[in-house]
Amino acid sequence: MPSFDEVLKEAGEFGRFQKRVFFLLSQTGITFSSLFASVVFLGRAPDNFWCRIPGAAELSERCGWTLEEERNFTVLPLRLGNESVSAECQRLDVAWDASASCTSPLVPRGNGSKGSLPLATCLGNWVYEQPHASIVSEYDLVCGNAWMLDLSQAILNLGFLTGAFILGYAADRYGRILTYLLSCLGVGICGIIVAFSPNFIVFLVFRFLQGMFGKGTWMTAYVIVTEIVGSDQRIVGIVIQIFFTLGIIILPGIAYLIPTWQGIQLAISLPNFLFLLYYWVVPESPRWLLTRKKGEKALKIMRDIAKHNGKFLSPHYSEITISSQEVSNPSFLDLVRTPQMRRNTLILMYAWFTSALIYQGLVMRLGIIGGNLYLDFFISGAVELPAAFLIIVTIDRVGRRLPFAMSNIVASIACLITAFLPEDIPWLKTTVATLGRLSITIAFEVVYLVNSELYPTTVRNFGVSLCSSLCDLGGIIAPFLLFRLAAIWLELPLIIFSVLAAVCGLLVLILPETKGISLPETVEEVEQL
């Protein structure tokens, strides 16, 4: 009986069929990256807001004030009385009633001295010029509640983390395409509920669920793409990352054209319903079918692939070699039970954690300098595009291991140099820091490919999802690590990033080279790499 790779070679390793499936599933990268980075625009700080004095709404209606006039009566006296006061987070400790004057409501109070008026902390009665522009104004995430915006992103990352475990397991047990389609449905439904959440608690719950399903769509699409191509064509695992970057580049355009956060949320969520149409054009992974002892279905799909590719499978292909390994539901023990699997798992988990921590840390540190959020965000995404092209021109020539290690080492050196460059040459600091971000982006994209190549088909989706869950943990820790250490010394986070990247660069050299090697089907094959 021929092996799967022998049949795939005859059916076409990257023909018309695989190119179509690759293009369709790659669109998932655009929607997933938009979800990943959406908080930048969903959580924009409001331009103008202030704390409303009790009775101000009634007085404003009686006097016919505009919002600007109400703001002048509320905020300007506060600032004149005490310049150090936060005009948004505090208010004058007064209450306006029917006796208040429409032209000078504060004159009779405090013996005419605005500076003597007492102050009070605002307890939720804020007024926004654009109340539906972002979730900050929608749910009052300002002043003492500002930390809740960070919580919303942490909850999303927690959803990613949960999805990596639950949906990674589901994809290995129940099938890749079924898990993918259910995840797309979940992202779309949860995205709509998020957009119309009546309160912040509902928003957080369904943002968590949207993150969980979103991780399922991205990871499963990636695994399907890498499993239906030949060993010489798995560079598609890198090319698919370009679509993730495209999502980052497209997002500011969407946010620029849509003025409300609900509109942005719907724009990045609704396209997931279109992916449900893939049920009729994207088949189950034949590699996965073989591991579940479904050789006949796998062979039928291979014949369809050959037909679409303009090829014809030999009639004697009545069966394909099926893994002799007993089919079982994947677990963490499967990833650490044998020596090579254990080594690969621990190194890959560290590589995922380090890449995410440094990547997000450098993005936050650069701060997207300037006043134009949309343009700056676009440029920050465009910086990542060269990463995929650099990988494409090197990875099949020199292998996976060397670019993986060198990108971490270069990122380490760039972080270290940036930390000690003088402040009076900011352009040089920014340039070197950008080099560090480009390098860690390369490492980030290579780890996707290497991770899928170092696990057998029986646990591949579960293994990739589990290891990549450390990426989400890194994303949760990054802002706390950055800001806490920066309070001690501004450049201290860069020193930590440098050490983490250097260690990662050395560790990945221990991993086996997978250039030109067929995807392993069993744990025994991994142990022989």
PDB file of C-alpha atoms in Angstrom, residues 58-288:
ATOM      1  CA  GLU A  58     -32.211  69.853  33.980  1.00  0.00           C
ATOM      2  CA  LEU A  59     -30.632  73.315  34.068  1.00  0.00           C
ATOM      3  CA  SER A  60     -29.140  72.813  30.620  1.00  0.00           C
ATOM      4  CA  GLU A  61     -32.542  71.869  29.232  1.00  0.00           C
ATOM      5  CA  ARG A  62     -34.226  74.862  30.934  1.00  0.00           C
ATOM      6  CA  CYS A  63     -31.591  77.307  29.740  1.00  0.00           C
ATOM      7  CA  GLY A  64     -31.224  75.798  26.272  1.00  0.00           C
ATOM      8  CA  TRP A  65     -27.467  75.292  26.606  1.00  0.00           C
ATOM      9  CA  THR A  66     -25.481  73.422  24.015  1.00  0.00           C
ATOM     10  CA  LEU A  67     -23.059  70.729  25.213  1.00  0.00           C
ATOM     11  CA  GLU A  68     -20.216  73.194  24.686  1.00  0.00           C
ATOM     12  CA  GLU A  69     -21.903  75.810  26.875  1.00  0.00           C
ATOM     13  CA  GLU A  70     -22.595  73.264  29.612  1.00  0.00           C
ATOM     14  CA  ARG A  71     -18.944  72.203  29.449  1.00  0.00           C
ATOM     15  CA  ASN A  72     -17.786  75.818  29.796  1.00  0.00           C
ATOM     16  CA  PHE A  73     -19.903  76.322  32.907  1.00  0.00           C
ATOM     17  CA  THR A  74     -18.741  72.978  34.357  1.00  0.00           C
ATOM     18  CA  VAL A  75     -15.078  72.576  33.449  1.00  0.00           C
ATOM     19  CA  LEU A  76     -13.627  76.073  33.025  1.00  0.00           C
ATOM     20  CA  PRO A  77     -14.388  77.219  36.619  1.00  0.00           C
ATOM     21  CA  LEU A  78     -12.886  73.986  37.884  1.00  0.00           C
ATOM     22  CA  ARG A  79      -9.638  74.561  35.967  1.00  0.00           C
ATOM     23  CA  LEU A  80      -9.464  78.236  36.928  1.00  0.00           C
ATOM     24  CA  GLY A  81      -9.885  77.352  40.583  1.00  0.00           C
ATOM     25  CA  ASN A  82      -7.164  74.669  40.635  1.00  0.00           C
ATOM     26  CA  GLU A  83      -4.924  74.064  37.628  1.00  0.00           C
ATOM     27  CA  SER A  84      -3.641  70.744  39.045  1.00  0.00           C
ATOM     28  CA  VAL A  85      -7.107  69.233  39.191  1.00  0.00           C
ATOM     29  CA  SER A  86      -8.139  66.598  36.636  1.00  0.00           C
ATOM     30  CA  ALA A  87     -11.135  68.273  35.047  1.00  0.00           C
ATOM     31  CA  GLU A  88     -12.427  64.949  33.681  1.00  0.00           C
ATOM     32  CA  CYS A  89     -12.214  62.936  36.897  1.00  0.00           C
ATOM     33  CA  GLN A  90     -13.402  65.559  39.387  1.00  0.00           C
ATOM     34  CA  ARG A  91     -16.217  68.067  39.557  1.00  0.00           C
ATOM     35  CA  LEU A  92     -17.251  71.063  41.629  1.00  0.00           C
ATOM     36  CA  ASP A  93     -19.029  69.873  44.747  1.00  0.00           C
ATOM     37  CA  VAL A  94     -22.213  71.769  44.045  1.00  0.00           C
ATOM     38  CA  ALA A  95     -25.716  70.915  42.905  1.00  0.00           C
ATOM     39  CA  TRP A  96     -27.724  73.116  40.576  1.00  0.00           C
ATOM     40  CA  ASP A  97     -31.425  73.591  41.219  1.00  0.00           C
ATOM     41  CA  ALA A  98     -34.256  75.733  39.851  1.00  0.00           C
ATOM     42  CA  SER A  99     -32.787  78.838  41.469  1.00  0.00           C
ATOM     43  CA  ALA A 100     -29.505  78.633  39.521  1.00  0.00           C
ATOM     44  CA  SER A 101     -28.907  81.383  36.977  1.00  0.00           C
ATOM     45  CA  CYS A 102     -28.633  80.466  33.283  1.00  0.00           C
ATOM     46  CA  THR A 103     -25.826  82.987  32.716  1.00  0.00           C
ATOM     47  CA  SER A 104     -23.789  82.600  35.914  1.00  0.00           C
ATOM     48  CA  PRO A 105     -24.899  79.490  37.799  1.00  0.00           C
ATOM     49  CA  LEU A 106     -21.860  79.546  40.130  1.00  0.00           C
ATOM     50  CA  VAL A 107     -21.845  83.250  41.102  1.00  0.00           C
ATOM     51  CA  PRO A 108     -23.917  83.036  44.308  1.00  0.00           C
ATOM     52  CA  ARG A 109     -21.845  80.156  45.631  1.00  0.00           C
ATOM     53  CA  GLY A 110     -18.581  80.133  47.544  1.00  0.00           C
ATOM     54  CA  ASN A 111     -18.764  83.854  48.333  1.00  0.00           C
ATOM     55  CA  GLY A 112     -18.060  84.622  44.667  1.00  0.00           C
ATOM     56  CA  SER A 113     -14.718  82.926  44.683  1.00  0.00           C
ATOM     57  CA  LYS A 114     -14.531  80.081  42.226  1.00  0.00           C
ATOM     58  CA  GLY A 115     -11.299  78.914  43.817  1.00  0.00           C
ATOM     59  CA  SER A 116     -13.014  78.314  47.152  1.00  0.00           C
ATOM     60  CA  LEU A 117     -15.557  75.891  45.739  1.00  0.00           C
ATOM     61  CA  PRO A 118     -15.061  72.377  47.136  1.00  0.00           C
ATOM     62  CA  LEU A 119     -14.245  69.457  44.826  1.00  0.00           C
ATOM     63  CA  ALA A 120     -15.754  65.987  44.581  1.00  0.00           C
ATOM     64  CA  THR A 121     -14.682  62.804  42.787  1.00  0.00           C
ATOM     65  CA  CYS A 122     -16.834  61.951  39.805  1.00  0.00           C
ATOM     66  CA  LEU A 123     -18.852  58.796  40.417  1.00  0.00           C
ATOM     67  CA  GLY A 124     -20.131  57.956  36.960  1.00  0.00           C
ATOM     68  CA  ASN A 125     -22.016  60.975  35.643  1.00  0.00           C
ATOM     69  CA  TRP A 126     -19.746  61.654  32.669  1.00  0.00           C
ATOM     70  CA  VAL A 127     -20.738  63.447  29.478  1.00  0.00           C
ATOM     71  CA  TYR A 128     -19.086  62.653  26.125  1.00  0.00           C
ATOM     72  CA  GLU A 129     -19.195  64.648  22.927  1.00  0.00           C
ATOM     73  CA  GLN A 130     -19.242  61.318  21.016  1.00  0.00           C
ATOM     74  CA  PRO A 131     -20.889  58.822  23.391  1.00  0.00           C
ATOM     75  CA  HIS A 132     -20.776  55.838  20.978  1.00  0.00           C
ATOM     76  CA  ALA A 133     -17.334  56.360  19.461  1.00  0.00           C
ATOM     77  CA  SER A 134     -15.668  53.673  21.625  1.00  0.00           C
ATOM     78  CA  ILE A 135     -16.301  51.249  24.453  1.00  0.00           C
ATOM     79  CA  VAL A 136     -14.576  53.749  26.748  1.00  0.00           C
ATOM     80  CA  SER A 137     -17.420  56.244  26.380  1.00  0.00           C
ATOM     81  CA  GLU A 138     -20.070  53.504  26.057  1.00  0.00           C
ATOM     82  CA  TYR A 139     -19.248  51.871  29.410  1.00  0.00           C
ATOM     83  CA  ASP A 140     -17.526  54.781  31.246  1.00  0.00           C
ATOM     84  CA  LEU A 141     -14.047  53.190  31.211  1.00  0.00           C
ATOM     85  CA  VAL A 142     -12.377  56.432  32.316  1.00  0.00           C
ATOM     86  CA  CYS A 143     -10.592  57.748  35.390  1.00  0.00           C
ATOM     87  CA  GLY A 144     -10.848  55.125  38.153  1.00  0.00           C
ATOM     88  CA  ASN A 145     -12.367  52.640  35.683  1.00  0.00           C
ATOM     89  CA  ALA A 146      -9.627  52.992  33.062  1.00  0.00           C
ATOM     90  CA  TRP A 147      -8.081  49.666  34.105  1.00  0.00           C
ATOM     91  CA  MET A 148     -11.175  47.910  32.777  1.00  0.00           C
ATOM     92  CA  LEU A 149     -10.051  48.608  29.212  1.00  0.00           C
ATOM     93  CA  ASP A 150      -6.880  46.601  29.891  1.00  0.00           C
ATOM     94  CA  LEU A 151      -9.103  43.927  31.431  1.00  0.00           C
ATOM     95  CA  SER A 152     -11.086  43.661  28.195  1.00  0.00           C
ATOM     96  CA  GLN A 153      -7.918  42.823  26.253  1.00  0.00           C
ATOM     97  CA  ALA A 154      -6.757  40.389  28.937  1.00  0.00           C
ATOM     98  CA  ILE A 155     -10.151  38.659  28.715  1.00  0.00           C
ATOM     99  CA  LEU A 156      -9.747  38.352  24.937  1.00  0.00           C
ATOM    100  CA  ASN A 157      -6.315  36.762  25.412  1.00  0.00           C
ATOM    101  CA  LEU A 158      -7.797  34.450  28.013  1.00  0.00           C
ATOM    102  CA  GLY A 159     -10.329  33.427  25.369  1.00  0.00           C
ATOM    103  CA  PHE A 160      -7.476  32.711  22.955  1.00  0.00           C
ATOM    104  CA  LEU A 161      -5.835  30.607  25.640  1.00  0.00           C
ATOM    105  CA  THR A 162      -9.011  28.642  26.328  1.00  0.00           C
ATOM    106  CA  GLY A 163      -9.664  28.131  22.623  1.00  0.00           C
ATOM    107  CA  ALA A 164      -6.175  26.743  22.132  1.00  0.00           C
ATOM    108  CA  PHE A 165      -6.944  23.928  24.582  1.00  0.00           C
ATOM    109  CA  ILE A 166     -10.615  23.217  23.916  1.00  0.00           C
ATOM    110  CA  LEU A 167     -10.773  23.686  20.151  1.00  0.00           C
ATOM    111  CA  GLY A 168      -7.292  22.277  19.554  1.00  0.00           C
ATOM    112  CA  TYR A 169      -8.484  19.114  21.270  1.00  0.00           C
ATOM    113  CA  ALA A 170     -11.770  19.145  19.333  1.00  0.00           C
ATOM    114  CA  ALA A 171      -9.983  19.464  15.984  1.00  0.00           C
ATOM    115  CA  ASP A 172      -7.886  16.366  16.686  1.00  0.00           C
ATOM    116  CA  ARG A 173     -10.834  14.350  17.958  1.00  0.00           C
ATOM    117  CA  TYR A 174     -13.780  15.455  15.808  1.00  0.00           C
ATOM    118  CA  GLY A 175     -12.077  16.785  12.688  1.00  0.00           C
ATOM    119  CA  ARG A 176     -10.407  19.919  11.358  1.00  0.00           C
ATOM    120  CA  ILE A 177     -13.135  21.286   9.102  1.00  0.00           C
ATOM    121  CA  LEU A 178     -16.002  20.669  11.561  1.00  0.00           C
ATOM    122  CA  THR A 179     -14.124  22.537  14.295  1.00  0.00           C
ATOM    123  CA  TYR A 180     -13.260  25.322  11.852  1.00  0.00           C
ATOM    124  CA  LEU A 181     -16.859  25.845  10.710  1.00  0.00           C
ATOM    125  CA  LEU A 182     -18.304  25.768  14.240  1.00  0.00           C
ATOM    126  CA  SER A 183     -15.620  28.252  15.325  1.00  0.00           C
ATOM    127  CA  CYS A 184     -16.517  30.622  12.471  1.00  0.00           C
ATOM    128  CA  LEU A 185     -20.172  30.440  13.492  1.00  0.00           C
ATOM    129  CA  GLY A 186     -19.198  31.135  17.117  1.00  0.00           C
ATOM    130  CA  VAL A 187     -17.057  34.157  16.200  1.00  0.00           C
ATOM    131  CA  GLY A 188     -19.867  35.676  14.148  1.00  0.00           C
ATOM    132  CA  ILE A 189     -22.629  35.173  16.728  1.00  0.00           C
ATOM    133  CA  CYS A 190     -20.502  36.307  19.684  1.00  0.00           C
ATOM    134  CA  GLY A 191     -19.274  39.308  17.684  1.00  0.00           C
ATOM    135  CA  ILE A 192     -22.834  40.503  17.111  1.00  0.00           C
ATOM    136  CA  ILE A 193     -23.706  40.096  20.804  1.00  0.00           C
ATOM    137  CA  VAL A 194     -20.555  42.026  21.758  1.00  0.00           C
ATOM    138  CA  ALA A 195     -21.606  44.898  19.478  1.00  0.00           C
ATOM    139  CA  PHE A 196     -24.991  45.205  21.183  1.00  0.00           C
ATOM    140  CA  SER A 197     -23.997  44.360  24.759  1.00  0.00           C
ATOM    141  CA  PRO A 198     -26.288  46.173  27.220  1.00  0.00           C
ATOM    142  CA  ASN A 199     -23.532  46.387  29.848  1.00  0.00           C
ATOM    143  CA  PHE A 200     -19.814  45.792  30.321  1.00  0.00           C
ATOM    144  CA  ILE A 201     -20.245  42.369  31.960  1.00  0.00           C
ATOM    145  CA  VAL A 202     -22.065  40.996  28.903  1.00  0.00           C
ATOM    146  CA  PHE A 203     -19.400  42.621  26.725  1.00  0.00           C
ATOM    147  CA  LEU A 204     -16.616  40.811  28.598  1.00  0.00           C
ATOM    148  CA  VAL A 205     -18.348  37.419  28.593  1.00  0.00           C
ATOM    149  CA  PHE A 206     -18.934  37.366  24.849  1.00  0.00           C
ATOM    150  CA  ARG A 207     -15.585  38.966  24.050  1.00  0.00           C
ATOM    151  CA  PHE A 208     -14.027  36.025  25.887  1.00  0.00           C
ATOM    152  CA  LEU A 209     -16.117  33.589  23.823  1.00  0.00           C
ATOM    153  CA  GLN A 210     -15.294  35.422  20.600  1.00  0.00           C
ATOM    154  CA  GLY A 211     -11.601  35.125  21.447  1.00  0.00           C
ATOM    155  CA  MET A 212     -12.000  31.408  22.123  1.00  0.00           C
ATOM    156  CA  PHE A 213     -13.743  30.729  18.804  1.00  0.00           C
ATOM    157  CA  GLY A 214     -11.413  33.118  16.966  1.00  0.00           C
ATOM    158  CA  LYS A 215      -8.401  31.086  18.063  1.00  0.00           C
ATOM    159  CA  GLY A 216     -10.178  27.976  16.784  1.00  0.00           C
ATOM    160  CA  THR A 217     -10.637  29.461  13.302  1.00  0.00           C
ATOM    161  CA  TRP A 218      -7.031  30.617  12.944  1.00  0.00           C
ATOM    162  CA  MET A 219      -5.231  27.565  14.304  1.00  0.00           C
ATOM    163  CA  THR A 220      -7.445  25.054  12.483  1.00  0.00           C
ATOM    164  CA  ALA A 221      -7.171  26.899   9.160  1.00  0.00           C
ATOM    165  CA  TYR A 222      -3.402  26.901   9.543  1.00  0.00           C
ATOM    166  CA  VAL A 223      -3.246  23.164  10.237  1.00  0.00           C
ATOM    167  CA  ILE A 224      -5.521  22.279   7.300  1.00  0.00           C
ATOM    168  CA  VAL A 225      -3.358  24.297   4.916  1.00  0.00           C
ATOM    169  CA  THR A 226      -0.133  22.615   6.043  1.00  0.00           C
ATOM    170  CA  GLU A 227      -1.649  19.107   5.936  1.00  0.00           C
ATOM    171  CA  ILE A 228      -2.886  19.138   2.325  1.00  0.00           C
ATOM    172  CA  VAL A 229       0.389  20.186   0.660  1.00  0.00           C
ATOM    173  CA  GLY A 230       3.622  18.288   0.054  1.00  0.00           C
ATOM    174  CA  SER A 231       6.718  18.596   2.200  1.00  0.00           C
ATOM    175  CA  ASP A 232       8.362  20.913  -0.342  1.00  0.00           C
ATOM    176  CA  GLN A 233       5.373  23.274  -0.314  1.00  0.00           C
ATOM    177  CA  ARG A 234       4.888  23.841   3.396  1.00  0.00           C
ATOM    178  CA  ILE A 235       6.233  27.347   2.917  1.00  0.00           C
ATOM    179  CA  VAL A 236       2.531  28.171   2.595  1.00  0.00           C
ATOM    180  CA  GLY A 237       2.573  28.089   6.399  1.00  0.00           C
ATOM    181  CA  ILE A 238       4.665  31.268   6.213  1.00  0.00           C
ATOM    182  CA  VAL A 239       2.760  32.872   3.345  1.00  0.00           C
ATOM    183  CA  ILE A 240      -0.501  32.556   5.277  1.00  0.00           C
ATOM    184  CA  GLN A 241       1.036  34.859   7.904  1.00  0.00           C
ATOM    185  CA  ILE A 242       0.991  37.649   5.304  1.00  0.00           C
ATOM    186  CA  PHE A 243      -2.795  37.619   5.537  1.00  0.00           C
ATOM    187  CA  PHE A 244      -2.531  38.173   9.298  1.00  0.00           C
ATOM    188  CA  THR A 245      -0.427  41.263   8.555  1.00  0.00           C
ATOM    189  CA  LEU A 246      -2.924  42.354   5.894  1.00  0.00           C
ATOM    190  CA  GLY A 247      -5.606  42.340   8.575  1.00  0.00           C
ATOM    191  CA  ILE A 248      -3.444  44.656  10.705  1.00  0.00           C
ATOM    192  CA  ILE A 249      -2.994  46.983   7.714  1.00  0.00           C
ATOM    193  CA  ILE A 250      -6.691  46.955   6.722  1.00  0.00           C
ATOM    194  CA  LEU A 251      -8.048  47.520  10.254  1.00  0.00           C
ATOM    195  CA  PRO A 252      -7.213  51.271  10.496  1.00  0.00           C
ATOM    196  CA  GLY A 253      -8.977  51.832   7.164  1.00  0.00           C
ATOM    197  CA  ILE A 254     -12.118  50.151   8.513  1.00  0.00           C
ATOM    198  CA  ALA A 255     -11.920  52.197  11.714  1.00  0.00           C
ATOM    199  CA  TYR A 256     -11.395  55.432   9.752  1.00  0.00           C
ATOM    200  CA  LEU A 257     -14.503  54.852   7.627  1.00  0.00           C
ATOM    201  CA  ILE A 258     -16.767  53.672  10.472  1.00  0.00           C
ATOM    202  CA  PRO A 259     -17.267  56.246  13.266  1.00  0.00           C
ATOM    203  CA  THR A 260     -18.751  53.980  15.960  1.00  0.00           C
ATOM    204  CA  TRP A 261     -17.240  51.059  17.855  1.00  0.00           C
ATOM    205  CA  GLN A 262     -20.321  48.932  17.192  1.00  0.00           C
ATOM    206  CA  GLY A 263     -19.842  49.395  13.457  1.00  0.00           C
ATOM    207  CA  ILE A 264     -16.176  48.409  13.676  1.00  0.00           C
ATOM    208  CA  GLN A 265     -17.067  45.355  15.777  1.00  0.00           C
ATOM    209  CA  LEU A 266     -19.664  44.213  13.241  1.00  0.00           C
ATOM    210  CA  ALA A 267     -17.294  44.842  10.317  1.00  0.00           C
ATOM    211  CA  ILE A 268     -14.670  42.481  11.746  1.00  0.00           C
ATOM    212  CA  SER A 269     -17.207  39.865  12.932  1.00  0.00           C
ATOM    213  CA  LEU A 270     -19.776  39.432  10.149  1.00  0.00           C
ATOM    214  CA  PRO A 271     -17.306  38.147   7.490  1.00  0.00           C
ATOM    215  CA  ASN A 272     -16.964  34.977   9.572  1.00  0.00           C
ATOM    216  CA  PHE A 273     -20.443  33.928   8.441  1.00  0.00           C
ATOM    217  CA  LEU A 274     -19.170  33.887   4.833  1.00  0.00           C
ATOM    218  CA  PHE A 275     -16.612  31.252   5.849  1.00  0.00           C
ATOM    219  CA  LEU A 276     -19.486  28.842   6.504  1.00  0.00           C
ATOM    220  CA  LEU A 277     -19.748  28.520   2.703  1.00  0.00           C
ATOM    221  CA  TYR A 278     -16.443  26.618   2.850  1.00  0.00           C
ATOM    222  CA  TYR A 279     -18.476  23.571   3.882  1.00  0.00           C
ATOM    223  CA  TRP A 280     -19.031  22.935   0.176  1.00  0.00           C
ATOM    224  CA  VAL A 281     -15.506  23.654  -1.089  1.00  0.00           C
ATOM    225  CA  VAL A 282     -13.006  22.733   1.657  1.00  0.00           C
ATOM    226  CA  PRO A 283     -12.840  19.002   2.508  1.00  0.00           C
ATOM    227  CA  GLU A 284     -11.708  17.332   5.714  1.00  0.00           C
ATOM    228  CA  SER A 285      -7.960  16.851   6.045  1.00  0.00           C
ATOM    229  CA  PRO A 286      -7.172  13.428   4.520  1.00  0.00           C
ATOM    230  CA  ARG A 287      -4.197  13.103   6.884  1.00  0.00           C
ATOM    231  CA  TRP A 288      -6.546  13.400   9.845  1.00  0.00           C
TER     232      TRP A 288
END
